[in-house]
mmCIF file of C-alpha atoms in Angstrom:
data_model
loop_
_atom_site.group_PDB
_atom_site.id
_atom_site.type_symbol
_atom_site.label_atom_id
_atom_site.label_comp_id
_atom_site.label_asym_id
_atom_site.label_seq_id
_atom_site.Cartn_x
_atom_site.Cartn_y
_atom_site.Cartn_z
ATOM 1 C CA UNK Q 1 0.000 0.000 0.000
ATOM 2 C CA UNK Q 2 1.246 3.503 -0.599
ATOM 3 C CA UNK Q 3 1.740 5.826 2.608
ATOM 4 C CA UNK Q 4 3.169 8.900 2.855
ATOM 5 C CA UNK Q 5 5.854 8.097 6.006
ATOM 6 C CA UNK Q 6 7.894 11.297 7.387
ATOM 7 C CA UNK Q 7 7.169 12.842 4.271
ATOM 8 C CA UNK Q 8 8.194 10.793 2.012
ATOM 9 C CA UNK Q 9 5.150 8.649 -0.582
ATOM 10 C CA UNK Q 10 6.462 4.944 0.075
ATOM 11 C CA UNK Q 11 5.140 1.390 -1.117
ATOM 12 C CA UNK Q 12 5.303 -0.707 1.742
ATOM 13 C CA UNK Q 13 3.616 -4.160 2.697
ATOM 14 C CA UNK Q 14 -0.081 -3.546 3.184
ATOM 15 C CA UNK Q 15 -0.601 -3.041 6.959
ATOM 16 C CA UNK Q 16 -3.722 -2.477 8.554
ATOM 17 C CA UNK Q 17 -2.868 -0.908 11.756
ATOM 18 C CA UNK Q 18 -0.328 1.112 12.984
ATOM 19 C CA UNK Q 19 1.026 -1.975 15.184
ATOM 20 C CA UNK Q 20 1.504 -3.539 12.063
ATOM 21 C CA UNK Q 21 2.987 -0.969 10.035
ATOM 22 C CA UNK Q 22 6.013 -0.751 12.596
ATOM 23 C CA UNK Q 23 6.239 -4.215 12.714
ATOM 24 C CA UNK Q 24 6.601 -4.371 8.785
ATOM 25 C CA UNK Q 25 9.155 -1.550 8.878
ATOM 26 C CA UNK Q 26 11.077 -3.086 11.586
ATOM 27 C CA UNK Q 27 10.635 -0.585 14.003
ATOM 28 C CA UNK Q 28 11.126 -1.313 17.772
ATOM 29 C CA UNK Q 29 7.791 0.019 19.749
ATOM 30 C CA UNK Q 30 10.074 1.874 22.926
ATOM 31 C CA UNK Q 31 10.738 5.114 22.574
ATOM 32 C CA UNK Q 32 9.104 6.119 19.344
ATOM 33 C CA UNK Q 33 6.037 8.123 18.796
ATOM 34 C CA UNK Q 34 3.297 8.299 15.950
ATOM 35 C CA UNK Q 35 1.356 10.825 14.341
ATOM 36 C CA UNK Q 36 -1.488 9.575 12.019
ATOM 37 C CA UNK Q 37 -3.021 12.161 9.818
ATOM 38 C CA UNK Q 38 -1.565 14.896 12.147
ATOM 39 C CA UNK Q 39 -3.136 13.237 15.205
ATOM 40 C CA UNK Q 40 -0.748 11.341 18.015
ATOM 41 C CA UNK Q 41 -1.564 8.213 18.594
ATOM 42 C CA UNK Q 42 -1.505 7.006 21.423
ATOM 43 C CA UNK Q 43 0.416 3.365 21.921
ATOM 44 C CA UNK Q 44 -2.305 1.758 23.882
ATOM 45 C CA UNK Q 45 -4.438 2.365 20.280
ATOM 46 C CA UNK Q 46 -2.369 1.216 18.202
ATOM 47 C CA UNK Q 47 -3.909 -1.929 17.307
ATOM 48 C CA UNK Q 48 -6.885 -0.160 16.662
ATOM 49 C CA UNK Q 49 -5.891 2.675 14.598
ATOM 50 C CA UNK Q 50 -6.599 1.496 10.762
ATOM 51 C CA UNK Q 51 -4.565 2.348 7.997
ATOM 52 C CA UNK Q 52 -5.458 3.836 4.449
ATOM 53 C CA UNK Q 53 -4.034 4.523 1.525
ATOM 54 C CA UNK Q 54 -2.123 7.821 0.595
ATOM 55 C CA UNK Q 55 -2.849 8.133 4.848
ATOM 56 C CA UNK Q 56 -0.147 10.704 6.408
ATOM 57 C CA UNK Q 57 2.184 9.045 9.048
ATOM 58 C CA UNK Q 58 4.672 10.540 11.129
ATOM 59 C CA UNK Q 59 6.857 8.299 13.239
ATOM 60 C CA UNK Q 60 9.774 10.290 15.433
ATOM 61 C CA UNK Q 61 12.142 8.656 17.985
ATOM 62 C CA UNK Q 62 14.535 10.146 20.594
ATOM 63 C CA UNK Q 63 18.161 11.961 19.202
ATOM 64 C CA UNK Q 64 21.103 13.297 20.817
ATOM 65 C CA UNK Q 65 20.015 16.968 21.759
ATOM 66 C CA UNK Q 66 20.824 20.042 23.547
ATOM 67 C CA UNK L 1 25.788 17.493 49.898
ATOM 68 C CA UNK L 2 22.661 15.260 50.265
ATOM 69 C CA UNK L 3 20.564 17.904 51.331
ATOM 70 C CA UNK L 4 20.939 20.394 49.070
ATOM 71 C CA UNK L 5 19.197 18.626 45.726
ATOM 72 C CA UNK L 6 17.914 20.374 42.603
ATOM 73 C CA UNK L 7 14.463 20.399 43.162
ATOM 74 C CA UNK L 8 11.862 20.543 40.082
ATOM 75 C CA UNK L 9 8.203 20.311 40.257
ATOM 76 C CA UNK L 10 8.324 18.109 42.850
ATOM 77 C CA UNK L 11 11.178 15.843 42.394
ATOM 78 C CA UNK L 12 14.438 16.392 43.646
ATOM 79 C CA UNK L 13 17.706 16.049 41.591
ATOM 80 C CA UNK L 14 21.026 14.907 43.280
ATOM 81 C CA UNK L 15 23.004 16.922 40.662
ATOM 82 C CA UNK L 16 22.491 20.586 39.508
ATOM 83 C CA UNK L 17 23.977 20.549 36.309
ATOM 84 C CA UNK L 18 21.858 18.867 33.417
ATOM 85 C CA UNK L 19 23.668 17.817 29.917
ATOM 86 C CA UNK L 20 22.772 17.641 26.791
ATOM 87 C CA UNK L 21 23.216 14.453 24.644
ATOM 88 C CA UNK L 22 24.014 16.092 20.652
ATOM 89 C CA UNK L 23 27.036 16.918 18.781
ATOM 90 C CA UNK L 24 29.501 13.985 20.382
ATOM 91 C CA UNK L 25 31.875 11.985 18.157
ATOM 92 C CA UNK L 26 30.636 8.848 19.005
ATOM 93 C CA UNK L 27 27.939 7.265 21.257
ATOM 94 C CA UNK L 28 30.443 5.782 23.775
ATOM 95 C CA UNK L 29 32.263 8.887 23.838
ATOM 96 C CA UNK L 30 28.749 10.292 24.995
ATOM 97 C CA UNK L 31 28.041 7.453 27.600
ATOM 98 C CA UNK L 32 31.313 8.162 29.171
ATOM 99 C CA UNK L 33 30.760 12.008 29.569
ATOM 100 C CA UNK L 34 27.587 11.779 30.848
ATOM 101 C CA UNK L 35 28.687 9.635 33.460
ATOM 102 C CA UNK L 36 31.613 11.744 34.811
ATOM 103 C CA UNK L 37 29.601 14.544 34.717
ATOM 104 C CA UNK L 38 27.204 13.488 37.190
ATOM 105 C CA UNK L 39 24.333 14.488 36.058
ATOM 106 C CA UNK L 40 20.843 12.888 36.558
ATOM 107 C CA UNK L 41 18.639 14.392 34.004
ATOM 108 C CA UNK L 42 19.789 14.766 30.081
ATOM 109 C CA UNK L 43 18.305 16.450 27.128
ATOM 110 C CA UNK L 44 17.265 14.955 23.939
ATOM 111 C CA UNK L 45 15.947 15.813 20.670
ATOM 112 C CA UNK L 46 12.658 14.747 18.655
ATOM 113 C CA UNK L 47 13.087 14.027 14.982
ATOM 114 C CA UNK L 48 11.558 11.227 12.615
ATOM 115 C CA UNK L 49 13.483 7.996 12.457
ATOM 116 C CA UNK L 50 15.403 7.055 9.304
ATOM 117 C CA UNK L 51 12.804 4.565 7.449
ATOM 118 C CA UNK L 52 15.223 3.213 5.007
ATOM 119 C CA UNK L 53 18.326 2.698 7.264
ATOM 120 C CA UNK L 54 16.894 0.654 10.121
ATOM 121 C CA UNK L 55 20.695 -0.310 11.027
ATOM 122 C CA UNK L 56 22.213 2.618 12.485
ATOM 123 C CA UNK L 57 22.668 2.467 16.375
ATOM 124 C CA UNK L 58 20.321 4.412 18.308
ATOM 125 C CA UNK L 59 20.484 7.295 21.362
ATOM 126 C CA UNK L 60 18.698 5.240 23.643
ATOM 127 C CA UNK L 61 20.907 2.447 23.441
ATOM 128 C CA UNK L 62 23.669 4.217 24.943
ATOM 129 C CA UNK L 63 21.850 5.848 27.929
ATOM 130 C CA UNK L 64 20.954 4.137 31.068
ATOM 131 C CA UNK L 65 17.055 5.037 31.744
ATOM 132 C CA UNK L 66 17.220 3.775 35.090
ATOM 133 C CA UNK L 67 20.145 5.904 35.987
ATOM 134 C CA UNK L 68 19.261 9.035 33.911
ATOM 135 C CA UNK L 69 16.054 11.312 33.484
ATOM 136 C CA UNK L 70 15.116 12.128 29.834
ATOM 137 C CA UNK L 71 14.117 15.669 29.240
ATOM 138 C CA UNK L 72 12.875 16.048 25.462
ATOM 139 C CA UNK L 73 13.641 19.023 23.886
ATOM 140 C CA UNK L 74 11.700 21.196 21.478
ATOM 141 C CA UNK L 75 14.717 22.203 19.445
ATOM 142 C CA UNK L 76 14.089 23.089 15.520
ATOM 143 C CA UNK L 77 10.960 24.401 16.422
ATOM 144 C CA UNK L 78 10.351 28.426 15.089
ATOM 145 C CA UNK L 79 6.908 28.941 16.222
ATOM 146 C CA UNK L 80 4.008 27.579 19.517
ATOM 147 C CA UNK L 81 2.081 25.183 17.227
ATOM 148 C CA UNK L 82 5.175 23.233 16.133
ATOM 149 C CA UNK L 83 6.635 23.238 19.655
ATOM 150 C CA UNK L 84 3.464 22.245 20.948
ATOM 151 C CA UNK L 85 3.180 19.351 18.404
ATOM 152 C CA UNK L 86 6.822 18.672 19.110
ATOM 153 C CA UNK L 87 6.234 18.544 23.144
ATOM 154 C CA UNK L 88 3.339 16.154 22.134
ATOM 155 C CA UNK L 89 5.495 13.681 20.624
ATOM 156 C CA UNK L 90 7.881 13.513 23.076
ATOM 157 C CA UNK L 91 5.319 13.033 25.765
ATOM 158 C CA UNK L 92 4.449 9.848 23.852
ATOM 159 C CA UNK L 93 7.747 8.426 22.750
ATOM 160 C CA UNK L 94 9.258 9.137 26.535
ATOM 161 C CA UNK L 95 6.290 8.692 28.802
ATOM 162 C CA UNK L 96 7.135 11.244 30.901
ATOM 163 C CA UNK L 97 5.148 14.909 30.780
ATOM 164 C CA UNK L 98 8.729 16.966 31.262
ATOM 165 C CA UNK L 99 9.605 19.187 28.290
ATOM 166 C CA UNK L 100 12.318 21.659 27.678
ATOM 167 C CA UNK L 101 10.370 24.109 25.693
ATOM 168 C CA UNK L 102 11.969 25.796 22.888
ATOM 169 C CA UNK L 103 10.490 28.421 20.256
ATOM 170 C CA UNK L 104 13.392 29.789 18.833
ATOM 171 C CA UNK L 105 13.170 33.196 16.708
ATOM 172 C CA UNK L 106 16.300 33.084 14.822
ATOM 173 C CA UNK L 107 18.348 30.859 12.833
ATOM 174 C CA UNK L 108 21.992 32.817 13.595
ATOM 175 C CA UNK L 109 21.603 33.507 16.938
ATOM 176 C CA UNK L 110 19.055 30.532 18.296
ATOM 177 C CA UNK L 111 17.447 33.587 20.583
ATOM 178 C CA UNK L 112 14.033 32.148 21.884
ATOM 179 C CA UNK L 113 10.958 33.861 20.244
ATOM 180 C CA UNK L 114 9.462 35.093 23.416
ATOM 181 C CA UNK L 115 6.064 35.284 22.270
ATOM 182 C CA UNK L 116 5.896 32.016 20.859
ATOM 183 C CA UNK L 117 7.318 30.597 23.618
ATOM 184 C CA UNK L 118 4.819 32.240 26.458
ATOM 185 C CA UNK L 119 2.011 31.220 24.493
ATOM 186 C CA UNK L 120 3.444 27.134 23.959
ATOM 187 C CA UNK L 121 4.085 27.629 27.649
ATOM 188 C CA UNK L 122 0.539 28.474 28.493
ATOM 189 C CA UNK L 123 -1.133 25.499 26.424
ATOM 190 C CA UNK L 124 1.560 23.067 27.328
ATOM 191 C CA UNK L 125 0.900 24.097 31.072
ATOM 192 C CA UNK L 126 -2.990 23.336 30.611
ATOM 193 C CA UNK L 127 -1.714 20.450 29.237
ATOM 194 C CA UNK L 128 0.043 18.487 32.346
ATOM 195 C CA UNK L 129 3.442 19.273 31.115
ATOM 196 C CA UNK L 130 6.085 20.550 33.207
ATOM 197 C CA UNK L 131 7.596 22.509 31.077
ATOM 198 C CA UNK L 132 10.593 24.115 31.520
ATOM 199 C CA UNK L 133 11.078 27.248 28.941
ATOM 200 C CA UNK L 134 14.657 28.130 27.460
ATOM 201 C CA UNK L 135 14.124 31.884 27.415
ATOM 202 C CA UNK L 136 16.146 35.434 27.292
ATOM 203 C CA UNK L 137 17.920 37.256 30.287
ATOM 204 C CA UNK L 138 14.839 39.501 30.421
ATOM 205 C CA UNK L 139 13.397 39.909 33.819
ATOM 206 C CA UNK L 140 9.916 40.552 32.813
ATOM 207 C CA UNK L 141 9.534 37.424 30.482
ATOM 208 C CA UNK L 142 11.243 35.293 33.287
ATOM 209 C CA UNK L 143 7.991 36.179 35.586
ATOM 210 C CA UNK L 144 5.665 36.255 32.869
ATOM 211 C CA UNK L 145 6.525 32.403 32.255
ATOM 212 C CA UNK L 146 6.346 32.141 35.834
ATOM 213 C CA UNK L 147 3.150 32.841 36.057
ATOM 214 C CA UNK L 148 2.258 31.164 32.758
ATOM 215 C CA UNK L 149 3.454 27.915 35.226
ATOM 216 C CA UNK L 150 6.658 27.157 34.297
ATOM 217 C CA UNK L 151 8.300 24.501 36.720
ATOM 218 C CA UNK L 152 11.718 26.847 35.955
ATOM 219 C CA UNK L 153 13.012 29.381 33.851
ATOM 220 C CA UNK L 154 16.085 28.805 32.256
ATOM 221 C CA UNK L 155 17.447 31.883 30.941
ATOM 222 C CA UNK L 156 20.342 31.533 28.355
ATOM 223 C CA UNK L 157 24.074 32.763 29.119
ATOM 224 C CA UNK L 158 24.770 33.435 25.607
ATOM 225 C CA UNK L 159 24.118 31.953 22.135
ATOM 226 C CA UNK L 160 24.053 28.155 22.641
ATOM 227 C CA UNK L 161 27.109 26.837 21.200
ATOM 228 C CA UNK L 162 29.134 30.095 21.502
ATOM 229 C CA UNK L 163 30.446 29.146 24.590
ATOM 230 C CA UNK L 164 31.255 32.781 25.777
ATOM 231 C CA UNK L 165 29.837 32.769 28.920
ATOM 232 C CA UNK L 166 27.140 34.944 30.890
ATOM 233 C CA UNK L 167 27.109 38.329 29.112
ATOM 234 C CA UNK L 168 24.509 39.667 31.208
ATOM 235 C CA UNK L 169 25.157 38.587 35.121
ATOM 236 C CA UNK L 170 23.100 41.679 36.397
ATOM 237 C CA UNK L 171 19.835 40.241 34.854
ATOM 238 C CA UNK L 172 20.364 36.919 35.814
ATOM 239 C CA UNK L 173 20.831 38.279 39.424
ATOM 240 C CA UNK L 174 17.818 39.945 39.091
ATOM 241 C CA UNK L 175 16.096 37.300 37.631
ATOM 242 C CA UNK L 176 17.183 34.858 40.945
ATOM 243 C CA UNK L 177 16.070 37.610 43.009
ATOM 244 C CA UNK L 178 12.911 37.999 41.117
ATOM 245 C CA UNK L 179 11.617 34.425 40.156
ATOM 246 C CA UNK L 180 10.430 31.736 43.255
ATOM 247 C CA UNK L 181 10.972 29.064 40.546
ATOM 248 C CA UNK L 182 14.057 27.670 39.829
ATOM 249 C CA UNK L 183 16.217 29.223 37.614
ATOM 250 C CA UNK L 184 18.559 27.158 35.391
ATOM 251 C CA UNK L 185 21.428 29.158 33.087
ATOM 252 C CA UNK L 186 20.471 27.413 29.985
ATOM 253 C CA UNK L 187 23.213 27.915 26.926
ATOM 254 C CA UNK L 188 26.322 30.023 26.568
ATOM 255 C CA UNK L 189 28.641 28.951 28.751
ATOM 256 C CA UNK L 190 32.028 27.572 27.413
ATOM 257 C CA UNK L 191 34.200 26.743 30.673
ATOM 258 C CA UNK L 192 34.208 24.859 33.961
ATOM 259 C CA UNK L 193 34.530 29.221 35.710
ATOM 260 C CA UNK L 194 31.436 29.975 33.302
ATOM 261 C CA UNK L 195 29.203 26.889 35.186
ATOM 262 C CA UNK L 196 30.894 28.383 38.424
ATOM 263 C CA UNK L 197 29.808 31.669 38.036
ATOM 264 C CA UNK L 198 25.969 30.675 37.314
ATOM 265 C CA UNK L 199 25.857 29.361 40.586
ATOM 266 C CA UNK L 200 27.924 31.828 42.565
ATOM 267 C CA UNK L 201 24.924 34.144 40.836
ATOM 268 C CA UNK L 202 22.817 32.120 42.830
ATOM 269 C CA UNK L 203 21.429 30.175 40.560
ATOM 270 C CA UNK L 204 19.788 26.577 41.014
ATOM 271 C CA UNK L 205 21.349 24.969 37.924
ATOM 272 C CA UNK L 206 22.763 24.985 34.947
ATOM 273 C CA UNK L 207 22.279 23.142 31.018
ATOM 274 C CA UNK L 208 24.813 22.755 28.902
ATOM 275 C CA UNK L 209 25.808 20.705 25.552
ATOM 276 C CA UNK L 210 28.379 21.925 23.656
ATOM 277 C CA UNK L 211 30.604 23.076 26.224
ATOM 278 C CA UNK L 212 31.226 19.479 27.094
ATOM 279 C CA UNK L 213 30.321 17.679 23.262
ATOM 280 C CA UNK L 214 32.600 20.123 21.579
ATOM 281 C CA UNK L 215 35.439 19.961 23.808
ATOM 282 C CA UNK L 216 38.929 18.426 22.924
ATOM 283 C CA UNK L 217 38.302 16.350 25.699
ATOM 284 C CA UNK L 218 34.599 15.787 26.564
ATOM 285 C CA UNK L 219 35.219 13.107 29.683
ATOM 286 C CA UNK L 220 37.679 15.252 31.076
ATOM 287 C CA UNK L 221 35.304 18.334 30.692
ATOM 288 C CA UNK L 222 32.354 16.857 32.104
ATOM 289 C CA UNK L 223 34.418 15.758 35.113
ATOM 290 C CA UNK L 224 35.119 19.096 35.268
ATOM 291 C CA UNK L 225 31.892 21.197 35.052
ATOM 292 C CA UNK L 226 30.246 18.364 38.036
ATOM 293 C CA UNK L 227 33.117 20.102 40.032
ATOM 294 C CA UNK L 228 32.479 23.244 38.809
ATOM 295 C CA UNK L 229 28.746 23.578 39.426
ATOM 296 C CA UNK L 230 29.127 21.941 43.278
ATOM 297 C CA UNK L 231 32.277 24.447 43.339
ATOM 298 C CA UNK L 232 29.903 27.291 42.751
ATOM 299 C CA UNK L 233 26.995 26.201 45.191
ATOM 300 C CA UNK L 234 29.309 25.632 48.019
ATOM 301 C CA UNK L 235 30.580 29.372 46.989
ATOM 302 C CA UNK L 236 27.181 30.720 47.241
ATOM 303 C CA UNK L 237 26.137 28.897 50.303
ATOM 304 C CA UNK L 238 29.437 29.762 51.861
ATOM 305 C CA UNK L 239 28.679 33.396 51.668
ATOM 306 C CA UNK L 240 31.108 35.464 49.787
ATOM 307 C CA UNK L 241 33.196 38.234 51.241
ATOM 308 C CA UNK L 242 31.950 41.842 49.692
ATOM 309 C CA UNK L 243 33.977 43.604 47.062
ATOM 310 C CA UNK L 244 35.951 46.203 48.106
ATOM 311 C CA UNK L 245 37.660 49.229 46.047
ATOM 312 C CA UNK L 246 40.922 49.280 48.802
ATOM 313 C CA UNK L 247 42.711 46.478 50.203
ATOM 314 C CA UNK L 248 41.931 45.036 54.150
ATOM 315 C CA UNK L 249 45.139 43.420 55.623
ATOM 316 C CA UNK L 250 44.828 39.824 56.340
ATOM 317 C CA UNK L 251 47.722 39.411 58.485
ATOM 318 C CA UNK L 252 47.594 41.544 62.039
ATOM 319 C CA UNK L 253 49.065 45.162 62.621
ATOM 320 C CA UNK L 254 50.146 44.000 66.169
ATOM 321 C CA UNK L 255 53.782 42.728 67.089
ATOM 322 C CA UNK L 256 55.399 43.921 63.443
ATOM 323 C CA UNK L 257 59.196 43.548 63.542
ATOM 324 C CA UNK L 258 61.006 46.954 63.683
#
């Protein structure tokens, strides 16, 4: 399916929930955050929160910062 | 000295000095810094992971959680809504409500836009966050964030980076004498006597990144600003002698040879 993912239009393996969109991207759950159509949300919903095409994700994690 | 913590919205701190975590050479090199510097709570930055290169090491696995506090950062961010947004992620990716609030208003000289930042202040406030605002040497914003509900104030030094020290000691005096929140030199200084000199001011902490990342020798400099800030409480809590114009003898009058 085609998502846009931190800006950028990918193809990636269908997923139907966010919980399975990081699992198909190989992301670990700790520490990382997601924004779905500009809306946070929260990890206790993401098994819940369906996917659609052309949807808007943002997913942001924890740098080294001042 | 085990009774004299940093206290912040409730908790209390062992160490007053709190470190960044950006601009070191290498992850160990950071790990090892952080732990001579004694510091309990570090700063850290929110930016979207790198989709297509899942194998580069990451932050987190170089910092001990159970050992050190994370306080995201809003850095990057020019204006309330993205700060906001920004605070909102963190929240969610650290699981903690603390923020270091940044709206900065310039690209050349990283000066907080004070507007933007009293007004991210207020909704993050609303919000549950304990926010703690990087913002000017101005006396009148410090309060006004104050009573916006910021858990500190944390007014810079200088430019962050430019590692010049505090160019405006007077305000920051007047902003200790001022605020009843902490206050927390946030940015500027360059040297272990620039750390020592925000807390002989009176101060109740002090952040810093660069002056420890960017040095030739980042352990050794870390080592030295965790002596530098106890140096400068001790100073303050000793209760410096006043400055005088003329000299006072220090050794008696009485019984000089002749």
């Amino acid at each position: 399916m085609k998502l846009e993912i931190n800006g950028e239009m990918r193809c990636v393996k269908a997923s139907a929930t966010v919980r399975e969109l990081l699992e198909n991207l190989d992301i670990k759950p700790d520490r990382v955050a997601v924004e779905l159509n500009r809306r946070i949300v929260k990890r206790q919903d993401w098994d819940r929160a369906a996917l659609q095409e052309l949807d808007k994700i943002e997913i942001v994690q924890f740098v080294g910062g001042g | 000295m085990i009774d004299d913590g940093l206290v912040l919205a409730g908790r209390t701190l062992r160490s007053r000095l709190i470190v960044g975590t950006g601009k070191y050479s290498s992850f160990a090199l950071m790990r090892e810094a952080l732990e001579k510097s004694g510091a309990d709570m570090v700063t850290v930055a929110v930016r979207r992971i790198n989709i297509s290169d899942r194998s580069r090491e990451s932050l987190l696995d170089y910092i001990d959680t159970s050992r050190f506090t994370l306080l995201p950062n809003t850095a990057g961010c020019y204006n309330a809504a993205d700060a906001i947004r920004t605070a909102q992620l963190g929240r969610e990716a650290g699981l903690s409500d603390w923020v270091k609030l940044e709206v900065i208003g310039d690209e050349k000289t990283l000066f907080p836009d004070t507007e933007g930042l009293l007004e991210a202040t207020r909704v993050l406030v609303k919000e549950g966050f304990i926010v703690l605002p990087y913002t000017n040497d101005d006396p009148i914003m410090a309060r006004k964030l104050q009573d916006a509900g910021a858990a500190a104030v944390m007014p810079l030094g200088a430019p962050i980076g430019s590692g010049i020290g505090i160019q405006n000691p007077a305000n920051i005096l007047i902003i200790r004498e001022t605020i009843t929140v902490p206050v927390i030199v946030d940015a500027g200084v360059g040297t272990a006597s620039d750390a020592a000199v925000a807390m002989e001011l009176g101060c109740d902490g002090v952040l810093m990144n660069t002056a420890i990342a960017g040095a030739h020798d980042p352990v050794r400099m870390a080592e030295a600003m965790n002596y530098a800030v106890r140096a400068g409480r001790l100073a303050f809590l000793a209760g410096r002698i006043p400055r005088k114009l003329y000299a006072s003898a220090s050794s008696p009058l009485e019984g000089i040879l002749r």
